[in-house]
Coordinates of C-alpha atoms in Angstrom, one line a residue:
Chain A
M3 CA 0.0 0.0 0.0
E4 CA 3.0 2.3 0.3
T5 CA 2.9 3.6 -3.2
V6 CA -0.7 4.6 -2.8
L7 CA -0.2 6.1 0.6
D8 CA 2.9 8.1 -0.5
N9 CA 0.9 9.5 -3.4
L10 CA -2.4 10.1 -1.5
D11 CA -2.5 13.8 -2.6
D12 CA -2.2 12.8 -6.3
V13 CA -4.9 10.2 -5.9
G14 CA -7.2 12.6 -4.2
L15 CA -6.6 15.2 -6.9
A16 CA -7.2 12.6 -9.6
F17 CA -10.6 11.7 -8.1
A18 CA -11.4 15.4 -7.7
Y19 CA -11.0 15.7 -11.5
T20 CA -13.1 12.5 -12.0
V21 CA -15.9 13.8 -9.9
L22 CA -15.8 17.3 -11.5
L23 CA -15.9 15.7 -15.0
F24 CA -18.8 13.6 -13.9
V25 CA -20.8 16.3 -12.2
I26 CA -20.4 19.0 -14.9
A27 CA -20.9 16.7 -17.8
G28 CA -23.8 15.0 -15.9
V29 CA -25.7 18.2 -15.4
L30 CA -25.0 19.5 -18.9
S31 CA -26.0 16.1 -20.5
L32 CA -29.3 16.1 -18.6
V33 CA -30.1 19.6 -19.9
F34 CA -29.1 18.9 -23.4
G35 CA -30.6 15.5 -23.4
T36 CA -33.9 16.8 -22.3
L37 CA -33.9 19.4 -25.1
L38 CA -33.1 16.5 -27.5
A39 CA -35.8 14.4 -26.1
A40 CA -38.3 17.3 -26.4
A41 CA -37.4 17.7 -30.1
R42 CA -37.5 13.9 -30.5
V43 CA -41.0 13.4 -29.2
G44 CA -42.4 16.8 -30.3
P45 CA -44.9 17.2 -33.1
I46 CA -42.5 18.9 -35.5
A47 CA -41.4 16.2 -37.9
V48 CA -38.2 18.0 -39.0
L49 CA -36.9 18.5 -35.5
S50 CA -37.8 14.9 -34.6
K51 CA -35.9 13.5 -37.6
A52 CA -33.0 15.7 -36.9
A53 CA -32.8 14.7 -33.2
A54 CA -33.1 11.0 -34.3
L55 CA -30.3 11.4 -36.7
Y56 CA -28.1 13.1 -34.1
V57 CA -28.8 10.4 -31.6
S58 CA -28.1 7.5 -33.9
V59 CA -24.9 9.0 -35.3
V60 CA -23.4 10.0 -31.9
R61 CA -24.6 6.8 -30.1
N62 CA -22.9 4.6 -32.6
T63 CA -19.6 6.4 -32.5
P64 CA -17.1 5.3 -29.9
L65 CA -16.7 7.8 -27.1
I66 CA -13.0 8.1 -27.7
I67 CA -13.6 9.2 -31.2
V68 CA -16.0 11.9 -30.0
L69 CA -13.4 13.1 -27.5
I70 CA -10.6 13.0 -30.1
F71 CA -12.9 15.2 -32.3
F72 CA -13.2 17.9 -29.6
R73 CA -9.8 17.5 -28.2
I74 CA -7.6 17.0 -31.3
A75 CA -9.6 17.8 -34.4
G76 CA -11.6 20.7 -32.8
P77 CA -8.7 23.1 -32.5
K78 CA -8.0 22.8 -36.2
I79 CA -11.4 24.3 -37.0
G80 CA -11.5 26.9 -34.3
L81 CA -13.1 24.9 -31.4
K82 CA -10.5 25.8 -28.9
F83 CA -12.2 26.6 -25.6
N84 CA -9.3 28.8 -24.6
F85 CA -11.6 31.1 -22.8
V86 CA -11.9 28.6 -19.9
D87 CA -9.2 28.7 -17.4
I88 CA -10.3 28.4 -13.8
T89 CA -8.1 27.4 -10.9
I90 CA -9.5 26.1 -7.7
G91 CA -6.8 25.1 -5.3
D92 CA -4.8 22.4 -7.1
V93 CA -7.5 21.8 -9.6
R94 CA -7.1 23.6 -12.9
L95 CA -9.9 23.6 -15.4
N96 CA -8.5 24.5 -18.7
N97 CA -9.3 24.1 -22.4
L98 CA -8.4 20.3 -22.3
F99 CA -10.8 19.8 -19.5
T100 CA -13.5 21.7 -21.3
A101 CA -13.1 19.8 -24.5
C102 CA -13.5 16.5 -22.6
V103 CA -16.6 17.8 -20.8
I104 CA -18.1 18.9 -24.0
G105 CA -17.3 15.5 -25.6
L106 CA -18.8 13.6 -22.7
T107 CA -21.9 15.8 -22.8
V108 CA -22.4 15.4 -26.5
Y109 CA -22.1 11.6 -26.1
T110 CA -24.1 11.1 -22.9
S111 CA -26.9 13.4 -23.9
T112 CA -27.9 10.9 -26.6
F113 CA -28.4 8.3 -24.0
V114 CA -30.3 10.7 -21.8
C115 CA -32.6 11.5 -24.7
E116 CA -33.3 7.8 -25.2
A117 CA -33.9 7.2 -21.5
L118 CA -36.4 10.0 -21.4
R119 CA -38.1 8.9 -24.5
S120 CA -38.5 5.4 -23.1
G121 CA -40.1 7.0 -20.1
V122 CA -42.6 8.8 -22.3
N123 CA -43.3 5.6 -24.2
A124 CA -44.0 3.8 -20.9
V125 CA -47.0 5.9 -20.2
P126 CA -50.1 4.0 -21.4
L127 CA -52.2 5.7 -24.1
G128 CA -55.3 5.3 -21.9
Q129 CA -53.9 7.8 -19.4
A130 CA -53.7 10.6 -22.0
E131 CA -57.1 9.7 -23.4
A132 CA -58.7 9.7 -20.0
A133 CA -57.1 13.0 -19.1
R134 CA -58.4 14.6 -22.4
A135 CA -61.8 13.0 -21.8
I136 CA -62.3 14.7 -18.5
G137 CA -61.6 18.0 -20.2
L138 CA -58.1 18.8 -19.2
P139 CA -56.4 21.3 -21.5
F140 CA -53.0 20.3 -23.2
S141 CA -51.0 21.9 -20.4
G142 CA -53.0 20.1 -17.8
V143 CA -52.7 16.7 -19.5
M144 CA -48.9 17.2 -19.6
R145 CA -48.4 18.7 -16.2
E146 CA -50.8 16.6 -14.2
V147 CA -50.9 13.2 -15.9
I148 CA -48.2 12.4 -18.5
L149 CA -44.9 14.1 -17.5
P150 CA -45.0 13.0 -13.9
Q151 CA -45.4 9.4 -15.0
A152 CA -42.9 9.6 -17.8
F153 CA -40.4 11.2 -15.5
R154 CA -40.7 8.5 -12.9
A155 CA -40.5 5.8 -15.4
S156 CA -37.2 7.2 -16.7
V157 CA -35.4 7.4 -13.4
P158 CA -33.9 3.9 -13.6
P159 CA -32.5 4.2 -17.1
L160 CA -31.3 7.8 -16.3
A161 CA -29.4 6.4 -13.3
S162 CA -27.8 3.7 -15.6
V163 CA -26.7 6.5 -18.0
Q164 CA -25.2 8.6 -15.3
I165 CA -23.3 5.6 -13.8
A166 CA -22.0 4.9 -17.3
L167 CA -20.9 8.5 -17.6
L168 CA -19.0 8.2 -14.3
K169 CA -17.1 5.3 -15.7
N170 CA -16.7 7.0 -19.1
T171 CA -14.9 9.9 -17.5
T172 CA -11.8 7.7 -17.5
V173 CA -11.7 8.1 -21.3
A174 CA -10.8 11.7 -20.7
G175 CA -7.7 10.5 -18.9
A176 CA -6.5 8.9 -22.2
L177 CA -6.7 12.4 -23.7
G178 CA -4.8 14.4 -21.2
V179 CA -7.0 15.2 -18.3
F180 CA -5.2 14.1 -15.2
E181 CA -8.1 12.2 -13.6
A182 CA -8.2 8.7 -12.0
F183 CA -7.2 6.7 -15.1
A184 CA -4.3 8.9 -16.1
R185 CA -3.0 9.0 -12.5
M186 CA -3.3 5.2 -12.2
R187 CA -1.4 4.8 -15.4
T188 CA 1.4 7.1 -14.2
L189 CA 1.6 5.4 -10.8
T190 CA 1.7 2.0 -12.4
N191 CA 4.3 3.1 -14.8
K192 CA 6.6 4.2 -12.0
N193 CA 5.9 1.4 -9.6
A194 CA 5.2 -1.6 -11.8
G195 CA 5.8 -3.9 -8.8
D196 CA 2.8 -2.5 -6.9
R197 CA 0.4 -2.6 -9.8
I198 CA -2.0 -4.9 -8.1
E199 CA -2.6 -2.7 -5.0
I200 CA -2.7 0.4 -7.2
F201 CA -5.3 -1.2 -9.4
L202 CA -7.3 -2.4 -6.4
T203 CA -7.3 1.0 -4.8
F204 CA -8.5 2.8 -7.9
A205 CA -11.0 0.1 -8.7
L206 CA -12.5 0.1 -5.2
L207 CA -12.7 3.9 -5.2
F208 CA -14.7 3.6 -8.4
V209 CA -16.9 0.9 -6.9
I210 CA -17.6 3.3 -4.0
L211 CA -18.4 6.2 -6.3
V212 CA -20.7 4.0 -8.4
E213 CA -22.4 2.7 -5.3
I214 CA -23.0 6.2 -4.1
V215 CA -24.7 7.2 -7.4
S216 CA -26.6 3.9 -7.5
F217 CA -27.8 4.4 -3.9
A218 CA -29.0 7.9 -4.6
A219 CA -30.8 6.7 -7.7
N220 CA -32.5 3.9 -5.7
R221 CA -33.7 6.3 -3.1
L222 CA -35.2 8.6 -5.7
E223 CA -36.8 5.8 -7.5
R224 CA -38.3 4.4 -4.4
R225 CA -39.6 7.8 -3.4
W226 CA -41.1 8.6 -6.8
R227 CA -42.2 5.1 -7.8
V228 CA -45.5 5.0 -9.7
A229 CA -48.0 3.3 -7.4
S230 CA -49.0 0.1 -9.1
Chain B
M15 CA -46.3 5.9 -30.6
S16 CA -45.2 8.5 -28.2
S17 CA -46.9 11.3 -30.1
A18 CA -50.3 9.7 -29.6
V19 CA -49.7 9.8 -25.8
L20 CA -48.4 13.3 -25.9
F21 CA -50.6 15.0 -28.5
D22 CA -54.2 14.7 -29.5
A23 CA -54.9 14.6 -33.2
P24 CA -54.2 18.2 -34.4
G25 CA -57.0 20.4 -35.6
P26 CA -56.8 22.8 -38.6
K27 CA -55.4 25.7 -36.5
T28 CA -52.7 23.5 -35.0
V29 CA -51.8 22.0 -38.4
A30 CA -51.2 25.6 -39.7
R31 CA -49.2 26.4 -36.6
H32 CA -47.1 23.3 -37.0
R33 CA -46.4 24.2 -40.6
I34 CA -44.9 27.5 -39.5
Y35 CA -42.8 25.8 -36.8
T36 CA -41.6 23.2 -39.4
A37 CA -40.5 26.0 -41.7
V38 CA -38.7 27.8 -39.0
A39 CA -37.1 24.7 -37.7
A40 CA -36.0 23.6 -41.2
L41 CA -34.5 27.0 -41.8
G42 CA -32.7 26.9 -38.5
L43 CA -31.2 23.4 -39.2
L44 CA -30.2 24.4 -42.7
A45 CA -28.5 27.5 -41.4
L46 CA -26.6 25.4 -38.8
L47 CA -25.6 22.9 -41.5
A48 CA -24.5 25.8 -43.8
F49 CA -22.5 27.3 -41.0
V50 CA -20.7 24.0 -40.3
I51 CA -19.9 23.5 -44.0
W52 CA -18.7 27.1 -44.3
K53 CA -16.6 26.7 -41.2
L54 CA -15.0 23.5 -42.5
Y55 CA -14.5 25.1 -45.9
S56 CA -13.0 28.3 -44.5
E57 CA -10.6 26.3 -42.4
E58 CA -9.6 24.4 -45.6
Q59 CA -10.8 21.1 -44.4
F60 CA -12.1 20.2 -47.9
A61 CA -8.6 20.6 -49.4
Y62 CA -7.6 17.7 -51.6
D63 CA -4.5 16.8 -49.7
K64 CA -6.4 16.4 -46.5
W65 CA -8.6 13.8 -48.1
E66 CA -6.0 12.2 -50.3
P67 CA -5.1 9.4 -47.9
F68 CA -8.7 8.1 -48.1
I69 CA -8.5 7.6 -51.8
T70 CA -5.0 6.1 -51.7
P71 CA -5.2 2.3 -51.9
R72 CA -2.3 1.9 -49.4
Y73 CA -4.1 3.8 -46.7
L74 CA -7.5 2.3 -47.5
T75 CA -6.0 -1.1 -47.0
A76 CA -4.5 0.0 -43.7
L77 CA -7.9 1.3 -42.6
L78 CA -9.7 -1.9 -43.7
E79 CA -7.1 -4.0 -41.9
G80 CA -7.6 -1.8 -38.8
L81 CA -11.3 -2.4 -39.1
L82 CA -10.7 -6.2 -39.4
T83 CA -8.5 -6.2 -36.3
T84 CA -11.2 -4.2 -34.4
L85 CA -13.9 -6.7 -35.5
Q86 CA -11.6 -9.6 -34.5
M87 CA -11.0 -8.1 -31.1
A88 CA -14.7 -7.4 -30.6
F89 CA -15.8 -10.9 -31.6
T90 CA -13.1 -12.7 -29.7
S91 CA -14.0 -10.9 -26.6
V92 CA -17.7 -11.4 -27.1
L93 CA -17.2 -15.1 -27.6
G94 CA -15.2 -15.2 -24.4
A95 CA -17.7 -13.0 -22.6
V96 CA -20.6 -15.3 -23.6
G97 CA -18.7 -18.2 -22.0
L98 CA -17.9 -16.3 -18.9
G99 CA -21.4 -14.9 -18.8
V100 CA -22.9 -18.3 -18.8
V101 CA -20.7 -19.5 -16.0
L102 CA -21.3 -16.4 -13.9
G103 CA -25.0 -16.2 -14.7
V104 CA -25.6 -19.9 -13.7
G105 CA -23.4 -19.2 -10.7
K106 CA -25.6 -16.3 -9.6
L107 CA -28.7 -18.5 -10.0
S108 CA -27.2 -21.3 -8.0
E109 CA -28.9 -22.6 -4.9
H110 CA -25.6 -22.8 -3.0
G111 CA -24.5 -19.7 -1.2
W112 CA -20.9 -20.5 -1.7
V113 CA -21.3 -20.4 -5.5
R114 CA -23.8 -17.6 -5.6
W115 CA -21.9 -15.0 -3.5
P116 CA -18.5 -15.2 -5.3
A117 CA -20.3 -15.1 -8.7
W118 CA -22.2 -12.0 -7.5
A119 CA -19.1 -10.3 -6.2
V120 CA -17.1 -10.9 -9.4
V121 CA -20.0 -9.6 -11.5
E122 CA -20.5 -6.5 -9.4
F123 CA -16.8 -5.8 -9.3
F124 CA -16.1 -6.0 -13.0
R125 CA -19.3 -4.1 -13.9
A126 CA -18.4 -1.2 -11.6
V127 CA -14.8 -0.8 -12.6
P128 CA -14.2 1.2 -15.8
V129 CA -12.9 -0.9 -18.7
L130 CA -10.0 1.4 -19.2
L131 CA -8.6 0.7 -15.6
L132 CA -9.0 -3.0 -16.3
M133 CA -7.3 -2.6 -19.6
I134 CA -4.3 -0.8 -18.3
F135 CA -4.0 -3.2 -15.4
V136 CA -4.0 -6.2 -17.7
F137 CA -1.6 -4.4 -20.0
Y138 CA 1.0 -3.8 -17.3
S139 CA 0.5 -7.2 -15.8
Y140 CA 0.6 -9.2 -19.0
G141 CA 0.8 -7.3 -22.3
I142 CA 3.6 -4.8 -21.9
S143 CA 6.5 -7.1 -22.8
R144 CA 4.7 -8.7 -25.7
G145 CA 4.5 -5.8 -28.1
D146 CA 1.5 -5.5 -30.5
S147 CA 0.0 -8.9 -29.6
G148 CA 0.3 -8.1 -25.9
A149 CA -1.8 -4.9 -26.4
Y150 CA -4.2 -6.8 -28.6
W151 CA -4.8 -9.5 -25.9
S152 CA -4.9 -6.9 -23.1
V153 CA -7.9 -5.3 -24.9
V154 CA -9.5 -8.7 -25.5
I155 CA -9.1 -9.9 -21.9
A156 CA -10.3 -6.6 -20.3
L157 CA -13.4 -6.6 -22.6
T158 CA -14.1 -10.2 -21.9
L159 CA -14.1 -9.7 -18.2
Y160 CA -16.3 -6.6 -18.4
N161 CA -18.7 -7.8 -21.1
G162 CA -18.8 -11.3 -19.4
S163 CA -20.2 -9.7 -16.2
V164 CA -22.7 -7.7 -18.1
L165 CA -23.8 -10.8 -20.1
A166 CA -24.0 -12.7 -16.8
E167 CA -26.8 -10.2 -15.8
I168 CA -28.4 -10.5 -19.2
F169 CA -28.2 -14.2 -19.0
R170 CA -29.7 -14.3 -15.5
A171 CA -32.5 -12.0 -16.7
G172 CA -33.1 -14.3 -19.7
V173 CA -33.4 -17.5 -17.6
L174 CA -35.7 -15.7 -15.1
A175 CA -37.8 -14.5 -18.1
V176 CA -38.7 -18.1 -19.0
P177 CA -42.2 -18.8 -17.6
R178 CA -42.0 -20.5 -14.3
G179 CA -44.2 -23.4 -15.4
Q180 CA -41.5 -24.6 -17.7
A181 CA -39.1 -25.4 -14.9
E182 CA -41.9 -26.7 -12.7
A183 CA -43.1 -29.0 -15.4
A184 CA -39.6 -30.3 -16.0
Y185 CA -39.1 -31.0 -12.3
A186 CA -42.5 -32.7 -12.3
I187 CA -41.5 -35.2 -14.9
G188 CA -38.4 -36.0 -12.8
M189 CA -35.6 -34.1 -14.4
R190 CA -32.6 -33.2 -12.3
K191 CA -31.4 -29.6 -11.7
T192 CA -28.8 -29.7 -14.4
Q193 CA -31.2 -31.2 -16.9
V194 CA -33.8 -28.6 -16.2
M195 CA -31.2 -25.9 -16.8
Q196 CA -29.7 -27.5 -19.9
I197 CA -32.6 -29.0 -21.7
V198 CA -35.5 -26.7 -20.7
L199 CA -34.4 -23.3 -19.5
L200 CA -31.2 -22.5 -21.4
P201 CA -32.5 -23.1 -25.0
Q202 CA -35.5 -20.8 -24.3
A203 CA -33.4 -18.2 -22.5
V204 CA -30.9 -18.0 -25.4
K205 CA -33.7 -17.2 -27.7
I206 CA -34.8 -14.4 -25.5
M207 CA -31.3 -13.1 -25.0
L208 CA -29.9 -13.2 -28.5
P209 CA -30.9 -9.6 -29.4
A210 CA -29.4 -8.4 -26.1
I211 CA -26.2 -10.3 -26.9
I212 CA -25.9 -8.7 -30.3
S213 CA -26.5 -5.3 -28.8
Q214 CA -23.6 -6.1 -26.4
C215 CA -21.5 -6.8 -29.5
V216 CA -22.0 -3.1 -30.5
V217 CA -20.8 -2.1 -27.0
A218 CA -17.8 -4.3 -27.3
L219 CA -17.0 -3.0 -30.7
K220 CA -17.1 0.5 -29.5
D221 CA -15.0 -0.3 -26.5
T222 CA -12.2 -1.9 -28.6
S223 CA -11.4 1.7 -29.5
L224 CA -10.3 2.3 -25.9
G225 CA -7.2 0.3 -26.9
Y226 CA -6.0 3.7 -28.1
A227 CA -4.8 4.2 -24.5
I228 CA -2.4 1.3 -24.8
A229 CA -1.7 1.7 -28.5
A230 CA -3.4 -1.6 -29.3
P231 CA -3.9 -2.3 -33.0
G232 CA -7.3 -1.4 -34.5
L233 CA -9.2 1.2 -36.4
T234 CA -8.7 4.1 -34.0
V235 CA -5.0 3.6 -33.8
V236 CA -4.7 3.4 -37.6
G237 CA -6.7 6.7 -37.7
T238 CA -4.3 8.4 -35.2
R239 CA -1.3 7.3 -37.3
I240 CA -2.9 8.7 -40.4
Y241 CA -3.7 12.1 -38.8
T242 CA -0.3 12.3 -37.2
N243 CA 1.3 11.9 -40.7
F244 CA -1.0 14.1 -42.7
Q245 CA -2.2 16.6 -40.1
N246 CA -5.7 16.0 -41.4
Q247 CA -7.4 15.4 -38.0
V248 CA -10.9 16.5 -39.0
P249 CA -11.4 14.4 -42.1
T250 CA -9.8 11.4 -40.4
V251 CA -12.2 11.6 -37.4
F252 CA -15.1 11.8 -39.8
V253 CA -14.0 8.8 -41.9
I254 CA -13.2 6.6 -38.8
A255 CA -16.5 7.6 -37.1
A256 CA -18.4 6.8 -40.3
M257 CA -16.8 3.3 -40.4
Y258 CA -17.7 2.6 -36.8
I259 CA -21.2 3.9 -37.4
A260 CA -21.7 1.7 -40.5
V261 CA -20.7 -1.5 -38.7
N262 CA -22.7 -0.7 -35.6
F263 CA -25.7 0.1 -37.7
L264 CA -25.5 -3.3 -39.5
L265 CA -25.2 -5.0 -36.1
T266 CA -28.3 -3.1 -34.8
L267 CA -30.2 -4.1 -37.9
L268 CA -29.3 -7.7 -37.3
A269 CA -30.4 -7.5 -33.6
T270 CA -33.8 -6.0 -34.7
Y271 CA -34.2 -8.7 -37.3
I272 CA -33.5 -11.5 -34.8
Q273 CA -35.7 -9.8 -32.3
H274 CA -38.6 -10.0 -34.7
R275 CA -37.7 -13.5 -35.9
L276 CA -37.2 -15.2 -32.6
V277 CA -39.0 -13.2 -30.0
G278 CA -41.8 -11.7 -32.1
E279 CA -43.5 -8.5 -31.3
K280 CA -43.3 -9.3 -27.6
S281 CA -41.5 -6.6 -25.7
P282 CA -37.8 -7.3 -25.6
L283 CA -36.0 -8.4 -22.4
D284 CA -36.2 -5.5 -20.0
L285 CA -32.6 -4.7 -19.3
T286 CA -32.9 -1.3 -17.7
R287 CA -31.3 -2.9 -14.7
V288 CA -28.6 -4.5 -16.6
G289 CA -27.9 -1.7 -19.0
N290 CA -25.9 -2.3 -22.0
M291 CA -24.8 1.1 -23.0
Q292 CA -21.2 1.6 -23.6
G293 CA -19.1 1.1 -20.6
G294 CA -22.1 1.4 -18.6
E295 CA -25.0 0.0 -16.7
N296 CA -26.5 0.1 -13.4
T297 CA -24.3 -1.7 -10.9
G298 CA -24.4 -2.2 -7.3
G299 CA -27.1 -3.8 -5.2
A300 CA -29.7 -2.5 -7.5
G301 CA -29.3 -5.0 -10.4
G302 CA -27.6 -7.7 -8.5
L303 CA -29.5 -8.2 -5.3
V304 CA -33.1 -7.5 -6.0

């Protein structure tokens, strides 16, 4: 355990980056994914087709290609994100970090869109028909009947998507953000003999993070579950 | 249809309004597209020398070979993962605690750990001294472990999705536990699971690209070599992405076809709890314990 204990600061910093990537990209992907889902299920055929095209293109592209696009190809066409440079303690959020956040957001929002859409599809048609039959206007049908059910039904898939995002933040490590994966690679490179405990430390920290998100999602789901 | 749930059949006023929205949206999208093309054009991304590698036979061959290696890696790991998934899945369904708990722990661990960490660990433990083939097998082993645990969950869900009467009837005519599993439950479960397994192939195929981090052979690494040589990052990313998308699209079509053929119009296996999106799913007590 010595290697890990000696480098505890670095490990902590690495996981700070991981959590930051996760939280920022998570919130942004929820926002953007909701917009996409709105376009996808909306009545405007053009928007719906465009959103569907976007989702199927991005979803079938490997995440690392998406990140390479924003991180390596982007600067060639003026996507530089140089305006971002925030330092909080030892954590420095620069253009690299931003490019990875944008890439993760673009990728994850397609899955958020599909999760929300599956939630909408889970609402039985009879619910909408009954709501219209008792004379609720469109806004009432949406607010009182459909969206609450759709939202609840999409909590479990949304939780899966966010957990996947948490694990996908490691891909940013392959492209220059010094988060958990990049730190583990450096540590293992320097102390190849201790690779097993290094791996187990990082792996267990990830298991703990995943469990935290999973636990929170379970609580929310239990609280909001549709009575059946 | 989601639109039927969300919207009533539109009346004449709404139809007229939708026409205006459609026109505005179409204009907006066209403007966006035009801007992207103009931007690419003004940054000289359409210049001939940037695209030249993709009409040069030598580089085309390299790309196709990369794609072939990627496919090989994906299918080797999926084959391994199916084997591992069956073992772990049956283990999780076992009546003996000493089989069930270790299987559960292994599945939960490998599902919660990012594939990249696994990959780099395997690489430093095994692959580093073996050059290209070491990197190749590091990717395959890491993907096998990860996809194996995801498939174990799919597998378990598949067996549990077989109607209970099937197992009860088999026990009633005097079959043993193994016979029930092998003769009655497994064949039916495989049928239910096949679409999910093919979707998992898409995940595995996309994940092979993570071999980039350990310079494993494959389409992504061929791409990076091309753009390092020619400084044509943007066209290369487009070409590589298009190749991945094409293959994944074919796999998805196959999964849909098999779904219709084998499972029919019945709803596919509900795998929200298993999750088969890239590198991801619900882990933890949620999927495993309940």
